[in-house]
Coordinates of C-alpha atoms in Angstrom, one line a residue:
X1 CA -19.7 31.3 19.4
X2 CA -18.3 28.9 21.4
X3 CA -18.8 25.3 21.4
X4 CA -18.1 22.2 24.4
X5 CA -16.7 19.1 21.7
X6 CA -16.7 16.5 23.7
X7 CA -15.4 14.1 20.1
X8 CA -12.0 12.1 21.6
X9 CA -9.5 14.2 20.6
X10 CA -8.3 14.4 16.6
X11 CA -5.2 13.0 15.9
X12 CA -2.4 15.0 14.6
X13 CA -2.7 15.6 10.6
X14 CA -1.3 12.9 8.4
X15 CA 0.1 15.7 6.2
X16 CA 1.8 17.0 7.7
X17 CA 3.6 20.7 7.5
X18 CA 1.3 20.6 4.4
X19 CA 2.3 18.7 2.1
X20 CA 0.3 17.8 -0.9
X21 CA -1.1 14.9 -0.7
X22 CA -0.1 14.8 -4.8
X23 CA 3.5 15.6 -4.4
X24 CA 3.7 12.6 -1.3
X25 CA 2.2 9.8 -3.8
X26 CA 4.8 10.2 -7.0
X27 CA 7.2 10.1 -4.7
X28 CA 5.7 6.6 -2.7
X29 CA 5.6 5.8 -6.3
X30 CA 8.9 6.3 -7.0
X31 CA 9.6 4.2 -4.4
X32 CA 7.6 1.5 -5.0
X33 CA 9.2 1.9 -9.6
X34 CA 12.7 0.6 -8.3
X35 CA 11.7 -1.7 -5.7
X36 CA 10.0 -3.4 -8.8
X37 CA 12.8 -2.9 -10.9
X38 CA 15.1 -4.7 -8.9
X39 CA 12.2 -7.6 -9.0
X40 CA 12.7 -8.6 -12.3
X41 CA 15.7 -6.6 -13.9
X42 CA 18.3 -9.4 -12.8
X43 CA 16.4 -12.1 -14.7
X44 CA 17.7 -11.6 -18.1
X45 CA 21.7 -10.7 -16.4
X46 CA 22.1 -14.6 -15.2
X47 CA 23.4 -15.8 -18.4
X48 CA 26.3 -12.7 -18.8
X49 CA 26.3 -13.0 -14.8
X50 CA 26.4 -16.8 -14.4
X51 CA 30.1 -16.7 -16.6
X52 CA 30.8 -13.6 -15.4
X53 CA 32.0 -15.1 -11.8
X54 CA 30.6 -19.2 -11.5
X55 CA 28.1 -19.3 -8.9
X56 CA 27.6 -23.1 -8.1
X57 CA 24.0 -24.1 -9.4
X58 CA 23.1 -23.9 -5.0
X59 CA 24.6 -20.5 -4.8
X60 CA 22.9 -19.3 -8.0
X61 CA 19.5 -19.8 -7.1
X62 CA 20.7 -17.9 -3.9
X63 CA 21.4 -14.6 -5.9
X64 CA 18.1 -14.7 -7.9
X65 CA 15.5 -16.2 -4.7
X66 CA 17.7 -13.6 -1.7
X67 CA 15.9 -10.7 -2.5
X68 CA 12.3 -12.5 -2.7
X69 CA 12.4 -14.3 0.0
X70 CA 14.2 -12.2 2.4
X71 CA 12.4 -9.4 1.0
X72 CA 8.2 -11.5 3.0
X73 CA 10.0 -12.9 5.7
X74 CA 10.3 -9.7 7.1
X75 CA 6.8 -7.6 5.5
X76 CA 5.3 -8.3 8.9
X77 CA 8.0 -6.7 11.1
X78 CA 9.0 -4.0 9.5
X79 CA 5.8 -2.5 8.9
X80 CA 4.4 -2.7 11.9
X81 CA 7.4 -1.5 13.7
X82 CA 6.8 1.2 11.1
X83 CA 3.5 1.8 12.9
X84 CA 4.7 2.2 16.8
X85 CA 8.0 4.1 15.2
X86 CA 6.6 5.8 12.4
X87 CA 6.1 4.5 8.7
X88 CA 8.3 7.8 7.0
X89 CA 11.3 7.1 9.5
X90 CA 11.0 2.9 8.1
X91 CA 11.1 4.2 4.6
X92 CA 13.9 6.4 4.7
X93 CA 16.0 3.3 6.9
X94 CA 14.9 1.7 3.3
X95 CA 15.8 4.3 0.7
X96 CA 20.0 4.0 1.8
X97 CA 19.7 0.6 3.0
X98 CA 18.5 0.3 -1.1
X99 CA 21.3 2.0 -2.6
X100 CA 24.2 1.0 -0.8
X101 CA 23.6 -2.6 -1.4
X102 CA 22.6 -1.8 -4.9
X103 CA 26.4 0.0 -4.9
X104 CA 27.5 -3.6 -3.3
X105 CA 26.0 -5.7 -5.5
X106 CA 27.2 -4.2 -9.1
X107 CA 30.8 -4.4 -7.6
X108 CA 30.5 -7.9 -6.3
X109 CA 34.1 -9.7 -7.7
X110 CA 32.1 -13.2 -6.2
X111 CA 29.5 -15.4 -5.3
X112 CA 28.8 -15.1 -1.8
X113 CA 29.0 -11.2 -2.1
X114 CA 26.6 -10.8 -4.3
X115 CA 24.0 -12.8 -2.5
X116 CA 25.2 -10.4 1.3
X117 CA 24.4 -7.9 -1.6
X118 CA 20.8 -9.4 -2.3
X119 CA 19.8 -10.4 1.5
X120 CA 20.2 -6.7 1.7
X121 CA 18.4 -5.2 -0.9
X122 CA 15.8 -7.5 0.7
X123 CA 16.4 -6.0 3.5
X124 CA 15.4 -2.8 1.6
X125 CA 12.6 -3.3 -0.2
X126 CA 11.0 -4.6 2.6
X127 CA 11.6 -1.7 5.0
X128 CA 9.8 0.1 1.7
X129 CA 6.9 -1.6 0.4
X130 CA 4.4 -1.4 3.3
X131 CA 5.8 2.5 4.3
X132 CA 4.5 3.3 0.7
X133 CA 0.6 2.1 1.4
X134 CA 1.3 2.7 4.5
X135 CA 2.0 6.6 3.8
X136 CA -0.6 6.5 1.8
X137 CA -3.1 5.3 3.4
X138 CA -2.9 8.2 5.7
X139 CA -2.2 10.9 3.2
X140 CA -5.5 9.9 1.5
X141 CA -7.9 9.6 4.1
X142 CA -11.1 10.4 1.8
X143 CA -12.0 6.8 -0.2
X144 CA -12.7 8.2 -3.1
X145 CA -9.2 9.7 -3.5
X146 CA -7.2 7.3 -2.2
X147 CA -9.6 5.1 -4.9
X148 CA -7.2 6.8 -7.4
X149 CA -4.0 7.6 -5.5
X150 CA -3.7 3.2 -5.1
X151 CA -4.9 3.3 -9.1
X152 CA -1.6 4.9 -9.9
X153 CA 0.2 3.4 -7.3
X154 CA -0.7 -0.4 -9.1
X155 CA -0.2 0.6 -12.0
X156 CA 4.0 1.7 -11.6
X157 CA 4.6 -1.0 -9.9
X158 CA 2.9 -2.9 -12.7
X159 CA 5.0 -0.7 -14.7
X160 CA 8.1 -1.2 -13.7
X161 CA 7.7 -5.2 -13.0
X162 CA 7.4 -5.5 -17.3
X163 CA 9.9 -2.6 -17.4
X164 CA 12.8 -4.7 -15.6
X165 CA 13.0 -7.1 -18.7
X166 CA 13.9 -4.2 -21.3
X167 CA 15.8 -1.9 -18.6
X168 CA 18.0 -5.0 -17.7
X169 CA 17.9 -6.5 -21.4
X170 CA 19.5 -2.7 -22.2
X171 CA 21.3 -2.7 -20.0
X172 CA 23.5 -6.3 -20.2
X173 CA 23.2 -5.3 -23.9
X174 CA 25.9 -2.4 -23.4
X175 CA 27.4 -2.2 -20.1
X176 CA 28.1 -5.5 -18.2
X177 CA 26.0 -6.9 -16.1
X178 CA 26.4 -4.7 -11.9
X179 CA 24.6 -2.0 -15.0
X180 CA 21.6 -3.3 -13.7
X181 CA 22.1 -2.9 -10.5
X182 CA 24.3 0.7 -10.2
X183 CA 20.4 2.3 -11.7
X184 CA 18.8 1.9 -8.2
X185 CA 21.9 4.3 -6.3
X186 CA 21.2 7.2 -8.4
X187 CA 17.5 7.7 -8.1
X188 CA 18.0 7.1 -4.1
X189 CA 20.4 9.6 -4.3
X190 CA 17.2 11.5 -5.6
X191 CA 15.0 9.7 -3.6
X192 CA 16.1 10.0 -0.3
X193 CA 16.5 14.1 0.2
X194 CA 13.3 14.4 -1.3
X195 CA 11.3 12.1 0.5
X196 CA 13.1 13.8 4.3
X197 CA 11.2 17.0 3.3
X198 CA 8.4 16.2 1.6
X199 CA 6.9 12.9 3.2
X200 CA 5.5 13.3 6.2
X201 CA 5.1 11.4 9.6
X202 CA 2.9 9.0 9.9
X203 CA 1.6 6.4 13.2
X204 CA -0.5 3.5 13.8
X205 CA -2.2 4.8 17.7
X206 CA -1.7 1.2 19.2
X207 CA -0.1 1.4 22.7
X208 CA 2.0 -0.5 24.4
X209 CA 5.3 -3.1 23.5
X210 CA 6.1 -4.0 20.4
X211 CA 5.9 -7.5 20.2
X212 CA 10.1 -8.6 19.4
X213 CA 9.2 -12.0 18.9
X214 CA 6.1 -12.5 17.3
X215 CA 7.3 -10.4 14.2
X216 CA 10.2 -12.5 14.3
X217 CA 7.9 -15.5 15.2
X218 CA 5.7 -14.4 11.8
X219 CA 9.5 -13.7 9.5
X220 CA 10.8 -17.5 10.6
X221 CA 7.2 -18.0 10.2
X222 CA 6.7 -17.0 6.3
X223 CA 10.8 -17.9 5.3
X224 CA 10.1 -21.0 6.2
X225 CA 7.0 -20.5 3.7
X226 CA 7.7 -19.4 0.9
X227 CA 11.7 -21.2 0.6
X228 CA 9.2 -24.5 0.8
X229 CA 7.4 -23.5 -1.6
X230 CA 10.2 -22.8 -3.8
X231 CA 12.4 -25.8 -3.7
X232 CA 8.6 -27.2 -4.9
X233 CA 8.2 -25.5 -7.8
X234 CA 12.3 -26.1 -8.5
X235 CA 11.3 -29.7 -8.6
X236 CA 12.3 -31.4 -5.3
X237 CA 9.9 -33.7 -4.0
X238 CA 7.4 -32.4 -1.2
X239 CA 8.1 -34.8 0.2
X240 CA 11.3 -34.4 0.8
X241 CA 12.9 -33.1 3.8
X242 CA 14.2 -30.0 2.1
X243 CA 11.2 -29.0 0.9
X244 CA 9.3 -30.1 3.2
X245 CA 11.1 -28.9 7.0
X246 CA 10.5 -25.7 6.4
X247 CA 7.6 -26.1 5.0
X248 CA 5.9 -27.9 8.3
X249 CA 7.9 -25.6 11.1
X250 CA 7.0 -22.1 9.3
X251 CA 3.5 -23.4 8.8
X252 CA 3.9 -24.3 12.3
X253 CA 5.3 -20.9 13.4
X254 CA 2.6 -19.4 11.8
X255 CA 0.1 -20.4 13.7
X256 CA 1.7 -20.0 16.7
X257 CA 2.1 -16.2 15.6
X258 CA -1.2 -17.3 15.1
X259 CA -2.3 -17.0 18.8
X260 CA 0.3 -15.4 20.2
X261 CA -1.6 -12.1 18.6
X262 CA -4.9 -13.1 19.3
X263 CA -3.7 -13.8 23.5
X264 CA -1.7 -10.2 23.6
X265 CA -3.7 -7.2 25.0
X266 CA -1.4 -4.6 22.0
X267 CA -1.1 -7.5 19.9
X268 CA 1.1 -6.7 16.3
X269 CA -2.0 -7.5 14.2
X270 CA -5.2 -7.1 14.9
X271 CA -6.8 -10.6 14.0
X272 CA -10.7 -9.4 13.6
X273 CA -9.8 -8.1 10.6
X274 CA -9.9 -11.4 9.4
X275 CA -13.7 -11.7 10.5
X276 CA -14.9 -8.9 7.7
X277 CA -15.4 -10.5 4.9
X278 CA -14.1 -8.0 2.4
X279 CA -10.3 -7.7 3.4
X280 CA -10.4 -12.0 4.0
X281 CA -11.5 -11.9 0.1
X282 CA -9.6 -9.0 -0.9
X283 CA -5.9 -11.0 0.3
X284 CA -7.1 -14.4 -1.0
X285 CA -7.5 -12.4 -4.2
X286 CA -4.4 -11.5 -4.5
X287 CA -2.8 -14.4 -3.7
X288 CA -5.0 -16.3 -6.6
X289 CA -4.4 -14.0 -8.9
X290 CA -0.1 -14.4 -7.4
X291 CA -0.6 -17.8 -7.7
X292 CA -2.7 -18.0 -11.4
X293 CA 0.0 -15.7 -13.8
X294 CA 3.1 -15.3 -12.0
X295 CA 4.1 -18.9 -12.7
X296 CA 3.2 -18.2 -16.6
X297 CA 5.0 -15.0 -17.1
X298 CA 8.8 -16.5 -16.1
X299 CA 7.0 -19.8 -18.4
X300 CA 6.4 -17.5 -21.2
X301 CA 8.9 -15.9 -21.3
X302 CA 11.3 -18.8 -21.4
X303 CA 8.5 -20.0 -24.3
X304 CA 8.8 -15.8 -26.3
X305 CA 13.1 -16.6 -25.9
X306 CA 13.6 -20.2 -26.4
X307 CA 11.0 -21.4 -28.4
X308 CA 10.2 -18.2 -30.8
X309 CA 14.8 -17.1 -30.6
X310 CA 14.2 -13.1 -29.8
X311 CA 16.2 -11.7 -27.4
X312 CA 16.2 -10.4 -24.3
X313 CA 15.4 -7.6 -25.1
X314 CA 13.2 -8.1 -28.0
X315 CA 11.1 -10.3 -25.3
X316 CA 10.7 -7.0 -23.2
X317 CA 9.3 -4.8 -25.7
X318 CA 7.2 -8.1 -26.5
X319 CA 5.0 -7.6 -22.9
X320 CA 5.5 -3.4 -23.0
X321 CA 1.7 -4.1 -24.3
X322 CA 0.8 -6.1 -20.8
X323 CA 2.2 -2.5 -19.4
X324 CA 0.5 -0.2 -20.4
X325 CA -2.9 -2.0 -20.8
X326 CA -2.0 -2.2 -16.8
X327 CA -1.9 1.9 -16.7
X328 CA -4.8 2.1 -18.6
X329 CA -6.4 0.5 -15.8
X330 CA -4.9 2.0 -12.9
X331 CA -5.7 5.1 -14.7
X332 CA -9.3 4.1 -14.9
X333 CA -9.8 1.6 -11.3
X334 CA -11.5 4.5 -9.4
X335 CA -13.3 5.5 -12.0
X336 CA -14.8 1.8 -12.6
X337 CA -14.3 1.6 -8.9
X338 CA -17.0 4.0 -8.1
X339 CA -19.7 3.1 -11.2
X340 CA -19.7 -1.6 -10.9
X341 CA -18.7 -2.0 -7.1
X342 CA -15.7 -3.9 -5.9
X343 CA -17.8 -6.9 -6.3
X344 CA -18.1 -7.2 -9.7
X345 CA -14.6 -5.7 -10.9
X346 CA -13.0 -7.6 -9.3
X347 CA -15.0 -10.7 -10.3
X348 CA -14.9 -9.5 -14.1
X349 CA -11.2 -8.7 -14.1
X350 CA -11.0 -12.9 -13.3
X351 CA -12.8 -12.8 -15.4
X352 CA -11.7 -10.9 -18.7
X353 CA -7.3 -12.3 -17.1
X354 CA -8.9 -15.7 -18.0
X355 CA -10.3 -14.9 -21.1
X356 CA -7.0 -13.8 -21.8
X357 CA -5.3 -17.0 -20.4
X358 CA -7.0 -19.3 -22.9
X359 CA -7.1 -17.0 -26.4
X360 CA -3.1 -17.6 -25.6
X361 CA -3.2 -20.5 -25.9
X362 CA -3.5 -20.5 -29.6
X363 CA 0.2 -20.4 -29.3
X364 CA 2.0 -22.6 -31.4
X365 CA 6.1 -23.4 -32.5
X366 CA 5.9 -19.8 -35.0
X367 CA 5.3 -16.3 -34.4
X368 CA 2.1 -14.3 -33.6
X369 CA 2.6 -12.0 -32.7
X370 CA -1.7 -10.3 -33.1
X371 CA -2.3 -12.5 -31.1
X372 CA 0.0 -12.2 -28.6
X373 CA -0.3 -8.6 -28.5
X374 CA -4.1 -8.6 -28.4
X375 CA -3.5 -11.5 -25.1
X376 CA -1.0 -9.8 -22.8
X377 CA -3.0 -6.3 -24.1
X378 CA -6.5 -7.7 -21.6
X379 CA -3.8 -10.2 -19.2
X380 CA -2.7 -6.7 -18.3
X381 CA -5.7 -4.9 -18.2
X382 CA -7.3 -8.0 -16.3
X383 CA -4.8 -8.2 -13.4
X384 CA -4.1 -4.9 -13.2
X385 CA -8.5 -4.6 -12.3
X386 CA -8.1 -7.3 -10.2
X387 CA -4.8 -6.2 -7.8
X388 CA -6.2 -2.2 -7.9
X389 CA -9.6 -2.8 -6.4
X390 CA -8.3 -5.7 -4.2
X391 CA -5.1 -3.8 -2.9
X392 CA -8.4 -0.5 -2.4
X393 CA -11.1 -3.0 -0.4
X394 CA -8.0 -4.2 1.7
X395 CA -7.0 -1.2 2.8
X396 CA -10.2 0.5 2.9
X397 CA -11.4 -2.2 5.0
X398 CA -8.2 -1.2 8.1
X399 CA -8.3 1.4 10.2
X400 CA -5.8 4.0 9.0
X401 CA -4.4 2.6 12.8
X402 CA -3.4 -0.7 11.4
X403 CA -1.9 0.7 8.3
X404 CA 1.2 -1.2 8.2
X405 CA 0.1 -4.3 9.5
X406 CA -2.6 -4.8 6.5
X407 CA -0.1 -3.0 4.2
X408 CA 2.8 -5.5 4.9
X409 CA -0.6 -8.4 5.0
X410 CA -0.5 -6.9 1.8
X411 CA 3.1 -7.5 0.3
X412 CA 3.0 -10.5 1.7
X413 CA 0.4 -12.0 0.3
X414 CA 1.4 -10.8 -3.2
X415 CA 4.8 -13.0 -2.0
X416 CA 2.9 -16.3 -1.1
X417 CA 1.2 -16.1 -3.7
X418 CA 3.8 -16.0 -6.2
X419 CA 5.9 -18.4 -5.2
X420 CA 3.1 -20.3 -4.6
X421 CA 2.6 -19.9 -8.3
X422 CA 6.0 -20.3 -9.6
X423 CA 6.4 -23.3 -7.6
X424 CA 1.9 -25.2 -8.9
X425 CA 2.5 -23.7 -12.5
X426 CA 6.5 -25.1 -12.8
X427 CA 5.0 -28.1 -11.5
X428 CA 2.7 -28.6 -14.1
X429 CA 4.8 -27.5 -16.5
X430 CA 7.5 -30.0 -15.5
X431 CA 4.6 -32.5 -15.5
X432 CA 3.2 -31.3 -19.2
X433 CA 6.8 -31.3 -21.0
X434 CA 9.0 -34.4 -20.3
X435 CA 7.3 -37.4 -20.9
X436 CA 7.6 -36.5 -24.3
X437 CA 11.2 -36.6 -24.4
X438 CA 11.2 -40.1 -22.7
X439 CA 11.2 -42.4 -26.0
X440 CA 13.0 -40.0 -28.4
X441 CA 14.6 -41.9 -32.1
X442 CA 18.3 -42.6 -31.3
X443 CA 19.0 -40.6 -27.8
X444 CA 20.1 -42.0 -25.0
X445 CA 18.6 -42.5 -22.1
X446 CA 20.5 -40.6 -19.2
X447 CA 20.0 -37.6 -22.3
X448 CA 16.4 -37.4 -22.4
X449 CA 16.2 -37.5 -18.7
X450 CA 19.2 -34.8 -19.2
X451 CA 16.8 -32.8 -21.5
X452 CA 13.4 -33.1 -19.6
X453 CA 14.9 -30.5 -16.8
X454 CA 14.1 -27.8 -19.4
X455 CA 14.1 -26.9 -22.7
X456 CA 16.4 -25.3 -22.4
X457 CA 19.4 -28.1 -21.2
X458 CA 17.4 -30.3 -23.6
X459 CA 18.6 -27.6 -26.2
X460 CA 22.2 -28.7 -24.8
X461 CA 21.8 -32.0 -25.1
X462 CA 20.4 -32.0 -28.5
X463 CA 23.6 -29.8 -29.5
X464 CA 25.8 -32.4 -27.4
X465 CA 24.1 -35.3 -29.6
X466 CA 24.8 -33.6 -33.2
X467 CA 23.3 -35.2 -35.9
X468 CA 19.7 -37.2 -36.4
X469 CA 19.2 -37.6 -32.9
X470 CA 19.9 -34.1 -31.8
X471 CA 17.5 -33.5 -34.6
X472 CA 14.8 -35.1 -32.7
X473 CA 15.7 -33.9 -29.6
X474 CA 15.8 -30.3 -29.8
X475 CA 11.7 -31.0 -32.4
X476 CA 9.7 -33.1 -29.7
X477 CA 11.8 -30.5 -26.8
X478 CA 9.7 -28.4 -28.5
X479 CA 6.6 -29.7 -28.8
X480 CA 6.6 -30.8 -25.3
X481 CA 7.1 -27.5 -24.3
X482 CA 4.5 -26.1 -26.1
X483 CA 1.9 -29.0 -25.6
X484 CA 3.2 -28.0 -21.1
X485 CA 2.3 -24.5 -21.7
X486 CA -1.3 -24.8 -23.1
X487 CA -2.2 -27.5 -19.5
X488 CA -1.1 -24.7 -17.4
X489 CA -2.6 -22.8 -19.3
X490 CA -5.3 -23.5 -19.0
X491 CA -5.0 -24.8 -14.7
X492 CA -3.9 -21.2 -14.7
X493 CA -7.5 -20.1 -16.3
X494 CA -9.3 -22.2 -14.2
X495 CA -7.5 -20.7 -10.5
X496 CA -8.6 -17.3 -12.6
X497 CA -12.1 -18.4 -13.1
X498 CA -12.4 -19.6 -8.8
X499 CA -11.7 -16.2 -8.7
X500 CA -14.1 -14.8 -9.6
X501 CA -16.4 -16.5 -8.2
X502 CA -14.1 -15.6 -4.4
X503 CA -15.1 -12.6 -5.4
X504 CA -18.9 -12.5 -4.3
X505 CA -18.3 -12.3 -1.2
X506 CA -17.3 -8.1 -1.3
X507 CA -19.3 -5.6 -0.9
X508 CA -21.0 -4.8 -4.5
X509 CA -21.0 -1.3 -3.7
X510 CA -18.0 0.8 -3.3
X511 CA -18.4 2.8 0.2
X512 CA -16.7 6.1 1.9
X513 CA -15.8 5.3 5.5
X514 CA -17.0 9.4 7.8
X515 CA -14.0 9.9 10.1
X516 CA -16.1 8.7 13.8
X517 CA -15.5 12.7 15.5
X518 CA -17.0 13.9 12.6
X519 CA -20.2 12.1 12.5
X520 CA -20.6 13.0 16.3
X521 CA -20.2 16.3 15.3
X522 CA -22.5 16.7 12.7
X523 CA -25.0 13.8 15.4
X524 CA -24.6 16.5 17.9
X525 CA -25.7 19.2 15.9
X526 CA -28.6 18.6 14.8
X527 CA -29.2 17.7 18.4
X528 CA -28.3 20.6 19.1
X529 CA -31.0 22.9 16.1
X530 CA -30.5 24.5 13.8
X531 CA -29.0 27.7 15.3
X532 CA -26.1 26.3 17.5
X533 CA -25.0 24.2 13.8
X534 CA -23.2 27.0 13.0
X535 CA -20.6 26.0 15.9
X536 CA -19.9 23.6 13.8
X537 CA -18.7 26.1 10.4
X538 CA -16.2 27.6 12.7
X539 CA -13.4 25.4 12.7
X540 CA -13.1 26.8 9.9
X541 CA -11.9 30.2 8.6
X542 CA -12.9 32.7 6.3
X543 CA -12.7 31.0 2.2
X544 CA -11.1 28.0 4.3
X545 CA -12.0 24.7 2.4
X546 CA -14.0 22.5 4.2
X547 CA -13.1 18.4 3.8
X548 CA -15.4 15.5 2.0
X549 CA -17.7 15.0 4.2
X550 CA -17.9 18.6 5.8
X551 CA -18.8 19.9 1.8
X552 CA -21.7 17.9 1.5
X553 CA -21.1 16.9 -2.2
X554 CA -21.0 13.1 -3.4
X555 CA -21.4 11.6 0.6
X556 CA -23.8 11.5 2.9
X557 CA -23.7 9.9 6.5
X558 CA -25.0 6.9 7.4
X559 CA -26.1 5.9 11.5
X560 CA -25.3 2.5 12.4
X561 CA -26.9 0.9 15.0
X562 CA -24.3 0.4 18.3
X563 CA -23.3 -2.2 19.8
X564 CA -24.8 -3.9 21.8
X565 CA -23.2 -3.2 26.0
X566 CA -22.7 -7.2 26.4
X567 CA -20.3 -7.1 23.3
X568 CA -18.7 -4.4 24.2
X569 CA -17.6 -5.0 27.6
X570 CA -16.7 -8.3 25.5
X571 CA -13.7 -6.5 23.9
X572 CA -15.4 -8.2 20.4
X573 CA -17.2 -4.4 19.0
X574 CA -15.4 -3.4 16.7
X575 CA -14.8 0.7 16.4
X576 CA -18.3 2.0 14.9
X577 CA -16.9 3.7 11.6
X578 CA -20.2 4.8 9.5
X579 CA -19.6 4.5 5.7
X580 CA -21.6 5.9 3.4
X581 CA -21.9 5.5 -0.5
X582 CA -19.2 7.1 -2.5
X583 CA -21.5 8.7 -4.9
X584 CA -25.1 8.8 -5.3
X585 CA -24.4 7.2 -8.8
X586 CA -22.9 4.2 -6.6
X587 CA -25.2 3.4 -3.9
X588 CA -25.6 0.7 -7.3
X589 CA -24.3 -0.6 -9.9
X590 CA -24.5 0.7 -12.8
X591 CA -27.0 -1.8 -15.3
X592 CA -28.5 -2.9 -12.3
X593 CA -31.7 -2.1 -13.0
X594 CA -32.2 -0.5 -9.9
X595 CA -32.6 3.7 -9.8
X596 CA -30.5 5.5 -8.3
X597 CA -31.7 7.1 -5.0

């Protein structure tokens, strides 16, 4: 029986060419793994690199910071560009650039060449990261499957970040510092042809020209803010021009960017996304989680190496329980989200992470392996639970047409939170550490000031002094560092508990958006009556599987009232997305005391 379909035409399927979405997920996860590895693998190679290339202190700072700075500043640019020209195209270009830049970095013989290669790596990373998340959003339209995919995706990110120091330590001990970059080349050589063959192309539906000026304003604004924050974290005075100048300029450019987007007919980022409480809260939770923990991670690495005296490889191995716990949280995240809902999952994730941080305050000057293992397990599980649910809620609140923009906002929030965390917790640590070295018996005032810069420098000064004065300075520096670490842990726990309070603005229940066309067709079939409703089955041939919302399993459509005509004329009404509970059991979170419907 033929029937007339008055619903809007459906865009081409995102999965194109019948590509299996789970195979696509594997390709996307390998892409993310490479980028995450590169963010941390260089840290353990710094001493060997410094000895070989002899960079100045400024050049060394840029070698370390060029990658995250450039990557963070270009996420919005490439995320929104992918929505316009194709996310797969941007991703494949990012693969190629990342491989070329890795080869240049591995073979660099001058600091300037290595800095340039790190800049190119940042550009490649900015092309890859939002594209992986936005393609994932397109390939998994059903929220329940997408939650599982995001759990795997976030777990892989944690694996890459935590494995970086272990792999880097192994490579530096057995080869040379350039091998930490060289490992990217075979991975890119494998993933580029696989991605070209298996990944589907997807685009947003936004029309009009791409706002080049707006994209450059966003890039410059984020770069200025991250650069200023990093300088503050390095100990520069907050009111000094090298710190305050980039911060103020970056903030001003971001304000102008937001105003420009609100005025444009075809904006890069639809600012109405931020009017959705779940979207804004999820972004805030990502920032706060990274704010509390990234700077803490750097301090913890110093504790393991400089206080406990572990090698880089041993340090990486000590952090492996955190990785395994994060993997477990990612693997169980989808089930947990359906059972307890985003609000409880993010909130309790923050609380568990805060408890782990407080447990780590029992660390002292002597090694306590069991305490560290338990603390890192709780830390990894809690953090991964929080980030998984926050990312999932943020991405599900954004329409598919804006997936690239939403992904870039999430990744930019991650990078900004990491930068601000390094600055804030680094400043707290320095403020708590330095007074402990002010009046060490037998140590000159100039030596005390130099030792107050860092624990590593204090050890160098103590070695130069020698004798009783050197021993006293060495012991005082260890005491001061551990005391400062405890204060920093308390501040971090406070930030995490603040995140738990913020999470109360998230929805109680995980809801599934229904495809608008299918909702219209379902209501039309309902109006036609049972005799004509069989037309809805004619879209499927014999034996063809139905979509997740057509099978009648799990989700039931819920109608929403249409916006008023005045709101539609004003353009303030959002395109309605009927939502349904993810499962019957998830209508009320487990333990709520109310019966399931």
